[in-house]
PDB file of C-alpha atoms in Angstrom:
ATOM      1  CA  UNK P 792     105.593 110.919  98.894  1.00 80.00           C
ATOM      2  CA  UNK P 793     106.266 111.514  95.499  1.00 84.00           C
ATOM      3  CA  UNK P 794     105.485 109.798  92.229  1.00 81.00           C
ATOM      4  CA  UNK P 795     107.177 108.806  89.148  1.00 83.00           C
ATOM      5  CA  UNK P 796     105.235 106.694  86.710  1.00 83.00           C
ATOM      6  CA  UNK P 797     106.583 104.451  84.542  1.00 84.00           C
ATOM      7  CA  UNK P 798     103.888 105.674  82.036  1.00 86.00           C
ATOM      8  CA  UNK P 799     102.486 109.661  81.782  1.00 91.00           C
ATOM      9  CA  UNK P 800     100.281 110.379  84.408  1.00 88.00           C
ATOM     10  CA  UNK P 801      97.405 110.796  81.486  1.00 92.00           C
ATOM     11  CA  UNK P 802      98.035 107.064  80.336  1.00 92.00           C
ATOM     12  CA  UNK P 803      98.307 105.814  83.843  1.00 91.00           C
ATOM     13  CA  UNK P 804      94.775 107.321  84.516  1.00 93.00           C
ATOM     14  CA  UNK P 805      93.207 106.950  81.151  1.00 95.00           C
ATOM     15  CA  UNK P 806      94.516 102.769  81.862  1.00 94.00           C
ATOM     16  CA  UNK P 807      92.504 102.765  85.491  1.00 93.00           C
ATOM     17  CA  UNK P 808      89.407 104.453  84.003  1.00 95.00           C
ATOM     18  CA  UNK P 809      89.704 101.709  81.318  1.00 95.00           C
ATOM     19  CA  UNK P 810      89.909  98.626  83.593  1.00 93.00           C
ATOM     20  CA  UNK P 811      87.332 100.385  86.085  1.00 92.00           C
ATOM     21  CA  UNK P 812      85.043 100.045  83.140  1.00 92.00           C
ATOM     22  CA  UNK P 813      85.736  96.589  81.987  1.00 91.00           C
ATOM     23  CA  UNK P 814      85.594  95.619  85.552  1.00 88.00           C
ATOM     24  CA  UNK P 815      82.132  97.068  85.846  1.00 87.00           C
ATOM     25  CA  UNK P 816      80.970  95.885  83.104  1.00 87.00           C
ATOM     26  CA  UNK P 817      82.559  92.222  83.550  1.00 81.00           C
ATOM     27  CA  UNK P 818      80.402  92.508  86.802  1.00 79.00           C
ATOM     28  CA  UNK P 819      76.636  92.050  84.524  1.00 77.00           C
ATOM     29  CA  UNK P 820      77.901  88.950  83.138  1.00 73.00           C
ATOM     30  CA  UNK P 821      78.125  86.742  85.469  1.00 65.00           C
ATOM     31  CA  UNK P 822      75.276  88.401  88.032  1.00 64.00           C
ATOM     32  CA  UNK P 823      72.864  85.941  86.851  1.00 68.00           C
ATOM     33  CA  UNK P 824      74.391  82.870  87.808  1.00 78.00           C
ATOM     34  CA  UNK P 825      75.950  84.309  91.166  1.00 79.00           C
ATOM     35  CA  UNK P 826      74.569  85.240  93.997  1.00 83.00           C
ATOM     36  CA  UNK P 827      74.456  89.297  94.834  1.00 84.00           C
ATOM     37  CA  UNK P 828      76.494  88.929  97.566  1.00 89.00           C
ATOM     38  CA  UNK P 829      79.335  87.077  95.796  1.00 87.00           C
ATOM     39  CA  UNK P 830      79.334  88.957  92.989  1.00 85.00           C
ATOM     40  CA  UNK P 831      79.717  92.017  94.896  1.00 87.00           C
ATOM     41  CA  UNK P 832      82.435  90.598  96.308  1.00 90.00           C
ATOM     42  CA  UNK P 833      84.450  89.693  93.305  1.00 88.00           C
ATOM     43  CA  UNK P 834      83.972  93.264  91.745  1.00 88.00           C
ATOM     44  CA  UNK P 835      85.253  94.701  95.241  1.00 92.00           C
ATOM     45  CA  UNK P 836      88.231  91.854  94.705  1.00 94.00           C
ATOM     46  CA  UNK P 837      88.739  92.749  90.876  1.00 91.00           C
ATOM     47  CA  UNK P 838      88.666  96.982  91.845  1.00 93.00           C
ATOM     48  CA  UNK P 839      91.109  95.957  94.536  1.00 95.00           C
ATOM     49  CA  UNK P 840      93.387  94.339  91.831  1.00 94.00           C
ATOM     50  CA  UNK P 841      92.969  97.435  89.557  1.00 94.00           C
ATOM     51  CA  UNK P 842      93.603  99.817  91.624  1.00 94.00           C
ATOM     52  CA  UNK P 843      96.859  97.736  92.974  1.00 94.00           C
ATOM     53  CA  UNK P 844      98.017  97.433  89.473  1.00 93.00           C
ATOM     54  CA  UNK P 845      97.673 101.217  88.670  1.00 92.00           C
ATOM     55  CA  UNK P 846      99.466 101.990  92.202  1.00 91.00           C
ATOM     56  CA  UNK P 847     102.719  99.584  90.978  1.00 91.00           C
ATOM     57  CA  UNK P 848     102.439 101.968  87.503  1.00 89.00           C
ATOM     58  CA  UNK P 849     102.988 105.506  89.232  1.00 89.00           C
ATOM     59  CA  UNK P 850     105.552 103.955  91.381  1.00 87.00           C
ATOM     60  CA  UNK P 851     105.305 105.599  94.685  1.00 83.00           C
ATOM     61  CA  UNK P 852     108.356 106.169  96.360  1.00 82.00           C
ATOM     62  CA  UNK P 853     109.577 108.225  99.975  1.00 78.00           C
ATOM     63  CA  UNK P 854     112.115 110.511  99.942  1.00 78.00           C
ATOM     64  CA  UNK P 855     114.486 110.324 103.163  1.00 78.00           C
ATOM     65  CA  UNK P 856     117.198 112.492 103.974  1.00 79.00           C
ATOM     66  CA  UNK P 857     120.435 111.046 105.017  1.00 77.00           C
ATOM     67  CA  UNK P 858     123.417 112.803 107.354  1.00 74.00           C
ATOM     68  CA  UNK P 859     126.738 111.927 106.686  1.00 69.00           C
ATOM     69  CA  UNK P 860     128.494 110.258 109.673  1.00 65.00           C
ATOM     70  CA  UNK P 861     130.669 112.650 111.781  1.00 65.00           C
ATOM     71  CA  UNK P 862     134.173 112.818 111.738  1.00 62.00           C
ATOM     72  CA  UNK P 863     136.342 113.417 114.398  1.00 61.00           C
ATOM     73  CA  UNK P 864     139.113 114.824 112.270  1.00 60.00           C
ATOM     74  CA  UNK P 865     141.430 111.232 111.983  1.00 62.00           C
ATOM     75  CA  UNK P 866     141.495 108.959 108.435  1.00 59.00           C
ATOM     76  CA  UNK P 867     141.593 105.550 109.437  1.00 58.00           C
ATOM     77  CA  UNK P 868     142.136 104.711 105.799  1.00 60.00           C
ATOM     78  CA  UNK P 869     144.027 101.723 104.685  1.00 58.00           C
ATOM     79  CA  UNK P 870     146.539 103.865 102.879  1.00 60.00           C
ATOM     80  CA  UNK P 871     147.955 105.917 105.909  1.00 60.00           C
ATOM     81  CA  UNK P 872     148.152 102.649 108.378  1.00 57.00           C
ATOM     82  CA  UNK P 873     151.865 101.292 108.633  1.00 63.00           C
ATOM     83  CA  UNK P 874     152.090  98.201 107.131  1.00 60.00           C
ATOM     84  CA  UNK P 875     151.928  95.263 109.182  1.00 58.00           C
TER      85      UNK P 875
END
């Protein structure tokens, strides 16, 4: 797998640590008025969201190796074929 971000790498990361820490911060606001359990869960949903956002910016990609078809010596192109 290699990657190619659309931003440098250093932005990319500097960008995650950034919305890690807004994230965690966001999650002391509304702990009061939520339940532990829930707001656990929409920090785990929110980190899930970062984390997907900073995956789509270093654009992951696969590299595959393709063989060209085999021949078997004959052009079938439309250029040699008598003309109908």
């Amino acid at each position: 797998m290699t990657l190619d971000p659309i931003f440098p790498f250093s932005w990319v990361l500097l960008l995650a640590v950034g919305a890690v820490g807004l994230t965690l911060l966001a999650h002391r606001l509304p702990g009061k008025r939520l339940g532990k359990f829930r707001n656990g869960t929409l920090t785990l949903f929110r980190l899930l969201a970062v984390l997907g956002i900073v995956t789509l910016l270093l654009r992951p990609s696969r590299e595959e190796s393709l063989t060209p078809p085999r021949s078997n010596g004959l052009c079938w192109s439309r250029s040699i074929l008598p003309a109908a």
